[in-house]
Amino acid sequence: MVGDDDLIITEAPSSFVRERALAMVAANLAPTPFLVVPFTLLVSSMMRNQVSSVRLGWWLLAAVFGTSITLFALYRYYRLSDSNSTSIGNQLLIGLSLASVGATFGMAPWVAQGAPTELTLLFTLFPTTSAAVFCIVTAGRSDLFLAVLVPLIGWASWSLLTSSDGGLHGLGLLCILFGASLVVLHHVLSTNSIGGIKLQWRSDQLLLELDHERGELTGANEQLAAINTRLAHQATHDPLTGLYNRRGTLELLDSVLSTCDQQHPVGLLFCDLDRFKAVNDALGHRGGDRFISVIAERLQHNIEANSLAGRMGGDEFVVVMPGLDLEATSTVARRLVTILAQTVYAEGREMPSSVSIGVAAAPLHGSAASELLRNANAALYKAKAGGRNRVEVFDSAMHQEMVNRLEGEQALRRAIDDGEIVAFFQPEIDASNGQVVGAELLARWVRRDGHVVAAHDFLAVATSASLLERITEKVVISARPHIVRLSMLGLPEGFRFRINMAPEATERNWREDPIDRMLHGVSPELVTIDVLESAVGGDLPSAAANLASFRARGGRVCLDDFAHGVSSLSMLRRLPLDEVRIDRMSIDTITAHPHDRAIVRSIIALVREIGFSVTAGGVETGAQADSLIALGCVRQQGHLYAPALPAGEFEDYLVLRMAERYANRLVSQPTWRTDELE
């Protein structure tokens, strides 16, 4: 629609204004041919005995000529001209007609020359009156007014000024002054007239715009019905698969469950594709979409006739089956597992496919949509945990397991918020001399009753709830004041605190520099960052840049659990590392078989050849420690040396070990001369 700003800045074109003004002049000029000749005839018949008949004849002839020109000009204007654009010739013809009429009325004083003064004054009224009339007739067109005014006033004033009667000379000057005043008056009238034309143009334009908008609105209203229908479909259907989306599925399930009872059960399948992320990574997003579309098509074509499928999001699907009890629903689920396990062809490649399905039925497992979906999802969770590509039917044990899991997650969240997650310190020893060379920060859950929960008892819950990042931050925050205190008291040379980066945090936040954020207020020279190869795979360039920046500030970087993954060797080249930590599983089996010892020997030799330090964690027995020392790995950590200790106990432990080492240095040691060895 036309806005207020458009109305303010829009001006009528000058060509339009001139055409509209010309049309008004032509309309006002139309009665002239019917007035000029009768007027002159009337005056001539009345004054034929008092005025020269010759001059009256010339005056009558001028009136006839002016009338003829005017008629011809009006005929061409109305019959032969384009109403939107009058030619220059027609405009000149109208100007000529006005000039001839003006000359006719301007002749009046000349006609009365030689007559008595009173009669001359009477004839002088004719041009002045007609000039005033034409001032109104030609409003809006100054050029046409001048065309009639100049011959009219010019002839009248010339006749008076050249009269033999000296008293009429002043009247001639007055006539000229009257003409000048009419020019001013005509300007005022023209301004008002042009303003009215412009206002009319704006009104016409507004009406045109409104009419156009009305037409568009009519067309838009006709489209709205179709659009609303399409939007209603889009609001409840998934654009990729054509199935119901999450909203549509929930509305459908609510509708179906409203009539559900023992005689009219409703079966529900909660389906989730297995390892779809790997498929999506292999095919790309377009290939992943194609994979999802194929699965959705198979799902829709292999369910019961009255059943409906919906996509809850990502790779999750729900099938609502009215009229099917738990047994029939389970039968359909087992058939779908077989069908959906068939290979999918997408992006020119054959990709394996499998699906896990959780089964629930109403009213047996709930009569509300949220309850039924929750229970089916619990069965799906068990199917995933049980090895995937299988069907699980919901039962009460699953419900209790789900409740326990949710309660455990909620308790862990409260523990994080309440500061119950704290750092314990497990010493790291140089096995060649017994010196404490570092300590690893380990998460412990210290409950309000004093009970300490080991990390392995709650890390699984933390992983499933995506809380590892918060736990890592809480551990570092709780350890920061102790690290600062110990550094002020004095630490052994080269002593460093080891911090494990949470895998889920590093994959997501490397660009945000999580290391700098965590170590606020702690010197990087006191810290070694342990990273897993899986932790940097999501954004290796950003991870490498962050770690390089940390090393530049004095920190050290260690690749943890080396040889546990398939890409560890490439990480030695692609990451800025200082040391490598041997996988704990390799340490556990180092004394079990010669092959395991050979593997660890190869790892240590490779790492030392590259120029990195090598450390070992999880050392539990003396045999393991001796084997590692023999192979060249002396930096060790494990319960053989010390468990993870609270901050206070670790400080006491560290001070005691430092005091023992200091005391040993004070004891005089026997010196051996080389000549005594002979």
XYZ file of C-alpha atoms in Angstrom:
678
model
C 0.000 0.000 0.000
C 0.985 3.622 -0.430
C 2.719 4.921 2.658
C 2.548 8.417 4.145
C 6.091 9.144 2.962
C 5.106 8.298 -0.608
C 2.188 10.721 -0.465
C 4.370 13.525 0.850
C 7.147 13.276 -1.702
C 5.000 12.494 -4.763
C 4.376 15.550 -6.953
C 2.213 15.867 -10.033
C 4.258 16.087 -13.255
C 4.358 19.578 -14.786
C 3.034 18.175 -18.071
C -0.041 16.873 -16.284
C -0.615 20.224 -14.555
C -0.359 22.128 -17.842
C -2.733 19.730 -19.602
C -5.294 19.934 -16.806
C -5.051 23.742 -16.768
C -5.446 23.822 -20.566
C -8.524 21.632 -20.288
C -10.027 24.075 -17.789
C -9.244 27.024 -20.098
C -10.839 25.212 -23.053
C -13.925 24.447 -21.004
C -14.190 28.071 -19.868
C -13.614 29.280 -23.436
C -16.428 27.153 -24.879
C -19.228 29.791 -24.335
C -17.149 32.561 -25.955
C -18.191 31.924 -29.611
C -21.805 32.330 -28.576
C -21.217 35.644 -26.801
C -18.758 37.741 -28.819
C -20.710 38.184 -32.075
C -24.129 38.728 -30.399
C -22.514 41.237 -28.039
C -20.929 43.234 -30.863
C -24.127 43.106 -32.934
C -26.169 44.357 -29.994
C -23.797 47.205 -29.207
C -23.441 48.132 -32.902
C -27.201 48.288 -33.446
C -27.638 50.471 -30.378
C -24.763 52.826 -31.164
C -24.943 53.009 -34.982
C -26.153 56.648 -34.882
C -23.532 57.778 -32.352
C -20.403 55.871 -33.484
C -18.715 55.640 -36.854
C -20.397 52.907 -38.861
C -17.078 52.051 -40.513
C -15.433 51.354 -37.209
C -18.454 49.367 -36.096
C -18.114 47.290 -39.237
C -14.474 46.577 -38.564
C -15.360 45.701 -34.991
C -18.063 43.293 -36.113
C -15.650 41.755 -38.619
C -13.075 41.256 -35.853
C -15.725 39.578 -33.709
C -16.637 37.189 -36.516
C -12.956 36.403 -37.109
C -12.300 35.782 -33.417
C -15.386 33.604 -33.126
C -14.334 31.547 -36.156
C -10.808 31.020 -34.833
C -12.183 30.044 -31.411
C -14.628 27.529 -32.889
C -11.892 25.996 -35.028
C -9.488 25.819 -32.044
C -12.088 24.168 -29.801
C -13.002 21.714 -32.560
C -9.406 20.622 -32.992
C -8.881 20.403 -29.241
C -11.912 18.256 -28.483
C -12.142 16.176 -31.646
C -8.674 15.822 -33.081
C -6.325 16.006 -30.073
C -5.116 13.420 -27.557
C -6.615 14.371 -24.209
C -3.409 13.379 -22.440
C -1.062 15.398 -24.639
C -2.077 18.478 -26.647
C 0.179 19.286 -29.556
C 2.041 22.573 -29.758
C -0.004 23.522 -32.837
C -3.304 23.145 -31.032
C -1.996 25.099 -28.055
C -0.885 27.909 -30.375
C -4.285 27.819 -32.079
C -6.054 28.249 -28.701
C -3.682 31.088 -27.886
C -4.504 32.710 -31.254
C -8.225 32.415 -30.590
C -7.797 34.104 -27.213
C -5.664 36.808 -28.769
C -8.299 37.466 -31.458
C -11.062 37.654 -28.864
C -8.898 39.925 -26.732
C -8.213 42.132 -29.728
C -11.947 42.302 -30.441
C -12.723 43.595 -26.968
C -9.622 45.782 -27.000
C -10.941 47.561 -30.126
C -13.898 48.986 -28.189
C -12.235 52.327 -27.213
C -10.948 52.697 -30.793
C -14.502 52.169 -32.110
C -15.729 54.980 -29.827
C -13.068 57.517 -30.864
C -14.691 60.766 -31.968
C -17.820 60.052 -29.955
C -18.725 61.969 -26.826
C -16.529 61.358 -23.812
C -19.303 59.631 -21.888
C -19.723 57.148 -24.734
C -15.973 56.534 -24.879
C -15.998 55.800 -21.151
C -18.794 53.297 -21.745
C -16.821 51.521 -24.480
C -13.747 51.510 -22.199
C -15.676 49.316 -19.739
C -15.824 46.529 -22.349
C -12.083 45.701 -22.421
C -11.600 46.118 -18.660
C -14.553 43.894 -17.854
C -13.549 41.257 -20.403
C -9.954 41.374 -19.093
C -11.216 40.572 -15.600
C -13.347 37.747 -17.003
C -10.447 36.274 -18.961
C -8.294 36.499 -15.829
C -10.603 33.868 -14.376
C -11.111 31.938 -17.646
C -7.360 31.345 -18.115
C -6.508 30.538 -14.469
C -3.591 28.090 -14.392
C -2.126 29.125 -17.768
C -0.211 32.387 -17.627
C 0.842 32.104 -21.251
C -2.777 31.997 -22.451
C -3.739 34.889 -20.175
C -0.963 36.990 -21.629
C -2.131 35.976 -25.117
C -5.529 37.572 -24.446
C -4.377 40.368 -22.123
C -1.640 41.919 -24.299
C -3.813 42.689 -27.401
C -6.790 43.587 -25.225
C -5.080 46.053 -22.867
C -2.569 47.095 -25.497
C -5.161 48.150 -28.070
C -7.477 49.725 -25.490
C -4.718 51.763 -23.790
C -3.244 52.780 -27.190
C -6.639 54.015 -28.338
C -7.056 56.088 -25.187
C -3.527 57.432 -25.159
C -3.733 58.534 -28.834
C -7.173 60.100 -28.421
C -7.533 63.786 -29.246
C -9.284 64.191 -25.931
C -6.513 64.826 -23.396
C -8.758 63.744 -20.547
C -8.725 60.186 -21.855
C -4.944 59.946 -21.658
C -5.101 59.361 -17.899
C -7.702 56.701 -18.518
C -5.246 54.972 -20.868
C -2.577 54.936 -18.174
C -5.138 53.633 -15.722
C -5.984 50.914 -18.175
C -2.330 49.861 -18.313
C -2.157 49.820 -14.506
C -5.342 47.741 -14.405
C -3.745 45.222 -16.766
C -0.682 44.953 -14.551
C -2.861 44.350 -11.475
C -4.699 41.638 -13.375
C -1.368 39.889 -13.981
C -0.812 39.748 -10.216
C -4.379 38.597 -9.636
C -4.022 35.949 -12.328
C -0.864 34.629 -10.625
C -2.777 34.189 -7.362
C -5.675 32.476 -9.120
C -3.283 30.267 -11.076
C -1.465 29.229 -7.908
C -4.724 28.141 -6.316
C -5.863 26.443 -9.483
C -2.584 24.567 -9.910
C -2.715 23.550 -6.247
C -6.156 22.112 -6.839
C -4.913 20.247 -9.927
C -1.988 18.786 -7.985
C -4.277 17.757 -5.163
C -6.603 16.130 -7.663
C -3.636 14.301 -9.206
C -2.565 13.006 -5.815
C -6.113 11.935 -5.087
C -6.310 10.161 -8.436
C -2.992 8.454 -7.804
C -4.103 7.387 -4.359
C -7.311 6.005 -5.783
C -5.345 4.135 -8.430
C -3.014 2.757 -5.818
C -5.905 1.783 -3.605
C -7.641 0.151 -6.524
C -4.445 -1.686 -7.363
C -3.990 -2.735 -3.759
C -7.605 -3.806 -3.616
C -7.012 -5.984 -6.635
C -3.870 -7.408 -5.096
C -5.641 -8.018 -1.803
C -8.409 -9.782 -3.634
C -5.845 -11.990 -5.343
C -4.007 -12.464 -2.065
C -7.212 -13.462 -0.310
C -7.820 -15.999 -3.005
C -4.368 -17.402 -2.402
C -4.635 -17.330 1.384
C -7.019 -20.242 1.494
C -4.589 -22.397 -0.462
C -1.671 -21.038 1.538
C -3.423 -21.667 4.850
C -4.166 -25.197 3.771
C -0.545 -25.692 2.770
C 0.722 -24.073 5.971
C -1.541 -26.253 8.049
C -0.031 -29.257 6.297
C 3.507 -27.910 6.731
C 2.879 -27.179 10.408
C 2.111 -30.837 11.059
C 4.264 -32.601 8.455
C 7.987 -33.053 7.961
C 9.191 -31.367 4.737
C 11.897 -33.973 4.081
C 9.925 -37.193 4.458
C 6.304 -36.096 4.139
C 5.525 -37.861 7.430
C 3.963 -36.159 10.420
C 6.445 -33.951 12.260
C 6.782 -33.808 16.035
C 3.830 -31.470 16.472
C 1.629 -33.447 14.086
C 2.568 -36.732 15.732
C 1.710 -35.453 19.201
C -1.633 -34.054 17.995
C -2.416 -37.317 16.216
C -1.474 -39.369 19.262
C -3.600 -37.199 21.548
C -6.538 -37.618 19.185
C -6.154 -41.388 18.971
C -5.671 -41.836 22.720
C -8.844 -39.867 23.481
C -10.901 -42.917 22.398
C -8.499 -45.562 23.677
C -9.712 -48.296 26.041
C -9.262 -52.020 26.583
C -11.371 -52.825 23.526
C -9.629 -50.209 21.395
C -5.900 -50.371 22.236
C -3.231 -48.262 20.572
C 0.239 -49.566 19.765
C 3.251 -47.262 19.653
C 6.704 -47.810 18.165
C 9.615 -45.508 18.942
C 12.285 -46.095 16.279
C 15.814 -44.740 16.140
C 18.423 -45.376 13.439
C 21.628 -46.964 14.696
C 24.885 -45.047 14.208
C 23.284 -42.532 11.881
C 25.986 -39.957 12.665
C 28.555 -42.176 10.958
C 26.266 -42.465 7.929
C 25.742 -38.703 7.846
C 29.482 -38.066 8.115
C 30.179 -40.514 5.289
C 27.472 -39.248 2.915
C 27.294 -35.576 3.831
C 24.103 -33.777 4.757
C 22.485 -34.248 1.365
C 23.262 -37.962 1.392
C 22.073 -38.174 4.991
C 18.779 -36.578 3.995
C 18.443 -39.085 1.186
C 19.144 -41.915 3.628
C 16.439 -40.624 5.977
C 13.970 -40.313 3.083
C 14.519 -43.926 2.031
C 14.023 -45.164 5.599
C 10.847 -43.083 5.947
C 9.474 -44.444 2.685
C 10.141 -48.029 3.747
C 8.596 -47.362 7.132
C 5.434 -45.868 5.662
C 4.978 -48.665 3.130
C 5.390 -51.474 5.670
C 3.065 -50.485 8.488
C -0.587 -51.389 8.852
C -3.168 -49.699 6.642
C -4.660 -47.600 9.442
C -1.316 -46.838 11.107
C 0.461 -43.496 10.800
C 4.169 -42.690 10.983
C 5.823 -39.490 12.153
C 9.340 -38.123 12.360
C 10.110 -36.755 15.794
C 13.347 -35.169 14.632
C 16.754 -36.210 13.357
C 16.754 -39.986 12.965
C 13.841 -40.711 15.333
C 10.483 -41.996 14.088
C 7.223 -42.852 15.804
C 4.531 -45.189 14.490
C 0.997 -44.885 15.918
C -1.106 -48.016 15.361
C -4.758 -47.728 16.461
C -6.468 -51.038 17.204
C -3.269 -53.046 17.775
C -2.507 -54.555 21.173
C 0.964 -55.136 22.587
C 1.489 -58.504 20.896
C 0.437 -57.288 17.446
C 2.534 -54.133 17.875
C 5.585 -56.232 18.768
C 5.052 -58.359 15.656
C 5.029 -55.278 13.459
C 8.159 -53.982 15.219
C 10.095 -57.196 14.562
C 9.090 -57.099 10.903
C 10.217 -53.473 10.617
C 13.616 -54.247 12.156
C 14.205 -56.789 9.398
C 12.963 -54.519 6.603
C 14.809 -51.402 7.738
C 18.055 -53.369 8.098
C 18.285 -53.685 4.318
C 21.083 -51.746 2.621
C 20.253 -48.192 1.550
C 21.577 -46.809 -1.753
C 22.354 -43.084 -1.443
C 24.779 -40.708 -3.184
C 26.088 -43.531 -5.349
C 27.002 -45.693 -2.356
C 25.499 -48.644 -0.537
C 25.216 -47.893 3.169
C 24.350 -50.390 5.910
C 21.216 -49.681 7.882
C 19.765 -50.835 11.166
C 17.170 -49.586 13.597
C 16.361 -50.060 17.261
C 12.702 -50.008 18.292
C 10.994 -49.519 21.633
C 7.434 -50.849 21.959
C 4.617 -49.629 24.198
C 0.830 -49.940 24.063
C -2.079 -47.998 25.514
C -3.839 -48.217 27.872
C -1.490 -50.901 29.268
C 1.511 -48.577 29.423
C -0.287 -45.277 29.806
C -3.213 -43.335 28.409
C -1.507 -39.967 27.907
C 0.668 -39.184 24.916
C 3.606 -37.993 27.020
C 3.487 -41.086 29.224
C 3.251 -43.511 26.315
C 6.092 -41.815 24.437
C 8.255 -41.778 27.551
C 7.761 -45.489 28.117
C 8.389 -46.371 24.468
C 11.537 -44.251 24.602
C 12.683 -46.128 27.709
C 12.274 -49.400 25.796
C 14.239 -47.882 22.903
C 17.009 -46.879 25.297
C 17.274 -50.479 26.473
C 17.329 -51.719 22.883
C 20.234 -49.372 22.176
C 22.084 -50.467 25.301
C 21.433 -54.121 24.463
C 23.371 -53.997 21.213
C 21.103 -52.115 18.760
C 19.174 -53.510 15.773
C 16.624 -55.083 18.061
C 13.162 -54.665 19.602
C 12.465 -54.128 23.285
C 9.023 -54.084 24.889
C 8.456 -51.740 27.794
C 8.021 -53.242 31.265
C 8.000 -51.979 34.837
C 11.712 -52.715 35.315
C 12.518 -50.316 32.511
C 10.390 -47.693 34.147
C 12.279 -48.059 37.417
C 15.600 -48.001 35.573
C 14.530 -44.845 33.773
C 13.440 -43.249 37.043
C 16.745 -44.171 38.666
C 18.667 -42.753 35.731
C 16.720 -39.502 35.822
C 17.086 -39.245 39.595
C 20.805 -39.939 39.315
C 21.174 -37.278 36.660
C 19.213 -34.782 38.739
C 21.272 -35.583 41.830
C 24.471 -35.091 39.838
C 23.235 -31.743 38.543
C 22.465 -30.639 42.097
C 25.886 -31.834 43.216
C 27.546 -29.745 40.519
C 25.478 -26.685 41.421
C 26.087 -27.150 45.168
C 29.853 -27.548 44.803
C 29.979 -31.220 45.799
C 32.186 -32.063 42.803
C 35.729 -31.364 43.954
C 39.258 -32.124 42.850
C 41.326 -34.931 44.306
C 45.069 -35.119 43.582
C 46.799 -38.372 42.605
C 50.579 -38.018 42.781
C 52.813 -38.787 39.813
C 56.212 -40.297 40.676
C 59.593 -40.483 39.025
C 60.132 -44.209 39.652
C 63.918 -43.889 39.231
C 64.351 -41.770 42.372
C 60.940 -41.663 44.095
C 60.509 -37.917 43.599
C 56.979 -36.502 43.249
C 56.975 -34.816 39.847
C 53.302 -34.046 39.398
C 49.694 -34.751 40.288
C 46.597 -35.501 38.271
C 43.340 -33.698 39.070
C 40.564 -36.269 39.428
C 36.856 -35.617 39.976
C 35.246 -36.894 43.155
C 31.710 -36.442 44.419
C 31.861 -35.604 48.113
C 28.322 -35.924 49.451
C 27.064 -33.878 52.354
C 27.344 -36.903 54.647
C 31.061 -37.158 53.824
C 30.762 -40.164 51.531
C 33.135 -39.926 48.562
C 31.865 -41.232 45.212
C 34.577 -42.267 42.764
C 34.483 -40.834 39.262
C 33.726 -44.156 37.555
C 30.477 -44.372 39.547
C 28.997 -41.180 38.089
C 30.873 -40.479 34.846
C 28.512 -42.687 32.837
C 25.578 -40.583 34.025
C 27.572 -37.417 33.332
C 28.339 -38.585 29.811
C 24.717 -39.416 28.952
C 23.561 -36.102 30.444
C 26.314 -34.076 28.687
C 27.723 -32.876 32.012
C 31.404 -33.719 31.510
C 32.266 -30.164 30.585
C 30.696 -28.731 33.738
C 32.377 -31.379 35.874
C 35.777 -30.543 34.381
C 35.230 -26.854 35.079
C 34.136 -27.548 38.665
C 37.197 -29.741 39.267
C 39.564 -27.053 38.004
C 37.756 -24.298 39.925
C 37.975 -26.259 43.188
C 41.656 -27.034 42.565
C 42.752 -23.509 41.594
C 43.228 -22.098 45.120
C 45.212 -25.190 46.196
C 47.405 -24.990 43.092
C 48.127 -21.330 43.796
C 48.843 -22.076 47.463
C 51.225 -24.951 46.699
C 53.037 -22.895 44.077
C 53.565 -20.131 46.651
C 54.841 -22.631 49.251
C 57.235 -24.076 46.688
C 56.957 -27.077 44.420
C 59.661 -29.465 43.228
C 61.391 -28.403 40.056
C 59.374 -29.359 36.974
C 56.265 -30.224 39.022
C 53.047 -30.000 37.018
C 49.353 -30.585 37.636
C 47.691 -32.782 35.037
C 44.190 -31.786 33.815
C 42.033 -34.013 31.621
C 39.956 -32.168 29.051
C 36.353 -33.348 28.812
C 35.866 -34.945 25.364
C 32.429 -33.434 24.809
C 33.702 -29.983 25.704
C 36.721 -30.026 23.452
C 34.750 -31.213 20.434
C 32.374 -28.300 20.771
C 34.338 -25.430 22.250
C 37.894 -25.434 20.911
C 37.206 -22.180 19.065
C 36.287 -20.588 22.416
C 39.700 -21.499 23.927
C 38.449 -23.604 26.882
C 41.974 -23.976 28.306
C 42.475 -20.257 28.854
C 39.013 -19.985 30.410
C 39.604 -22.851 32.860
C 43.113 -21.832 33.953
C 42.217 -18.251 34.821
C 44.685 -17.172 37.503
C 46.927 -20.277 37.202
C 50.305 -20.137 35.483
C 50.403 -22.456 32.429
C 53.940 -23.463 33.538
C 52.316 -25.491 36.333
C 49.903 -27.406 34.095
C 49.909 -30.322 31.677
C 46.770 -30.732 29.559
C 45.782 -34.310 28.733
C 43.730 -34.671 25.547
C 42.205 -37.762 24.006
C 42.434 -38.275 20.269
C 38.609 -38.421 20.170
C 38.482 -35.027 21.868
C 40.129 -33.139 19.029
C 38.631 -34.945 16.048
C 35.661 -32.611 15.800
C 37.771 -29.515 15.088
C 41.423 -30.494 14.810
C 42.721 -27.144 13.414
C 41.168 -25.122 16.266
C 42.299 -27.690 18.837
C 45.875 -27.610 17.527
C 45.876 -23.791 17.547
C 44.599 -23.648 21.153
C 47.120 -26.224 22.340
C 49.970 -24.470 20.529
C 49.013 -21.180 22.192
C 48.949 -22.936 25.579
C 52.411 -24.408 24.982
C 53.717 -20.993 23.935
C 52.705 -19.688 27.369
C 54.733 -22.413 29.110
C 52.223 -25.245 29.365
C 52.693 -28.864 28.297
C 50.387 -31.055 26.217
C 50.025 -34.808 26.567
C 48.193 -37.228 24.270
C 46.294 -39.486 26.661
C 45.441 -43.192 26.200
C 47.929 -43.570 23.360
C 47.428 -46.716 21.234
C 43.833 -47.015 22.434
C 42.438 -45.519 19.161
C 43.239 -46.121 15.535
C 44.409 -42.593 14.760
C 46.960 -42.099 17.533
C 49.981 -42.262 15.240
C 48.669 -39.466 13.012
C 47.964 -37.359 16.106
C 51.673 -37.453 17.006
C 52.319 -35.428 13.878
C 49.233 -33.209 13.774
C 49.083 -32.031 17.409
C 51.615 -29.832 19.285
C 52.648 -32.409 21.915
C 55.252 -32.680 24.660
C 54.509 -36.143 25.981
C 52.433 -39.270 25.457
C 50.596 -41.313 28.063
C 50.354 -45.033 27.480
C 46.878 -46.545 27.416
C 45.987 -48.140 30.752
C 44.843 -51.358 29.078
C 48.360 -51.803 27.748
C 49.766 -51.363 31.272
C 47.343 -53.945 32.702
C 48.604 -56.633 30.326
C 52.308 -55.744 30.219
C 53.248 -58.690 32.463
C 50.652 -61.115 31.099
C 52.253 -62.027 27.775
C 55.483 -61.309 25.922
C 53.522 -59.871 23.017
C 51.990 -57.183 25.253
C 55.410 -56.270 26.614
C 56.740 -56.014 23.065
C 53.907 -53.677 22.115
C 54.622 -51.348 25.047
C 58.378 -51.480 24.248
C 57.603 -50.424 20.666
C 55.371 -47.584 21.828
C 58.010 -46.231 24.208
C 60.748 -46.510 21.604
C 58.627 -44.745 18.974
C 57.651 -41.900 21.282
C 61.202 -41.356 22.548
C 62.551 -41.483 19.004
C 60.209 -38.651 18.030
C 61.436 -36.653 21.026
C 58.421 -36.817 23.345
C 58.358 -37.815 26.984
C 56.399 -40.925 27.929
C 54.323 -41.461 31.065
C 52.197 -44.309 32.364
C 49.092 -44.264 34.508
C 47.240 -47.050 36.285
C 50.359 -48.731 37.679
C 49.005 -51.140 40.275
C 51.777 -53.682 40.915
C 55.487 -53.695 41.411
C 55.913 -55.996 38.443
C 54.246 -53.464 36.193
C 56.444 -50.691 37.581
C 59.653 -52.711 37.131
C 58.699 -53.626 33.557
C 58.048 -49.999 32.689
C 61.338 -48.876 34.263
C 63.194 -51.546 32.316
C 61.566 -50.317 29.095
C 62.504 -46.689 29.808
C 59.253 -45.261 31.240
C 60.052 -43.914 34.720
C 57.288 -41.296 35.092
C 54.464 -43.351 36.626
C 51.194 -42.952 38.468
C 48.853 -45.398 40.147
C 47.687 -46.962 43.376
C 51.086 -48.637 43.748
C 52.417 -45.239 44.779
C 49.422 -43.342 46.149
C 45.640 -43.114 45.661
C 43.827 -39.921 44.753
C 43.985 -37.656 47.818
C 41.914 -34.691 49.003
C 43.661 -31.349 48.745
C 44.731 -31.233 52.399
C 46.063 -34.789 52.457
C 47.872 -34.259 49.183
C 49.580 -31.172 50.592
C 50.714 -33.161 53.624
C 51.864 -35.991 51.352
C 53.831 -33.627 49.124
C 55.446 -31.780 52.040
C 56.438 -35.100 53.649
C 58.012 -36.442 50.459
C 59.863 -33.181 49.873
C 61.132 -33.233 53.491
C 62.309 -36.833 53.124
C 64.159 -35.971 49.933
C 65.743 -32.951 51.584
C 66.813 -35.048 54.563
C 68.342 -37.673 52.307
C 70.419 -35.009 50.638
C 71.872 -33.969 54.039
C 73.097 -37.479 54.845
C 76.692 -37.838 53.742
C 77.119 -40.422 51.046
C 80.326 -42.410 50.573
C 82.430 -41.256 47.724
C 84.253 -43.641 45.472
C 87.560 -42.984 43.841
C 88.134 -44.547 40.518
C 91.554 -45.855 41.517
C 89.960 -47.811 44.388
C 87.919 -49.840 41.913
C 91.022 -51.458 40.448
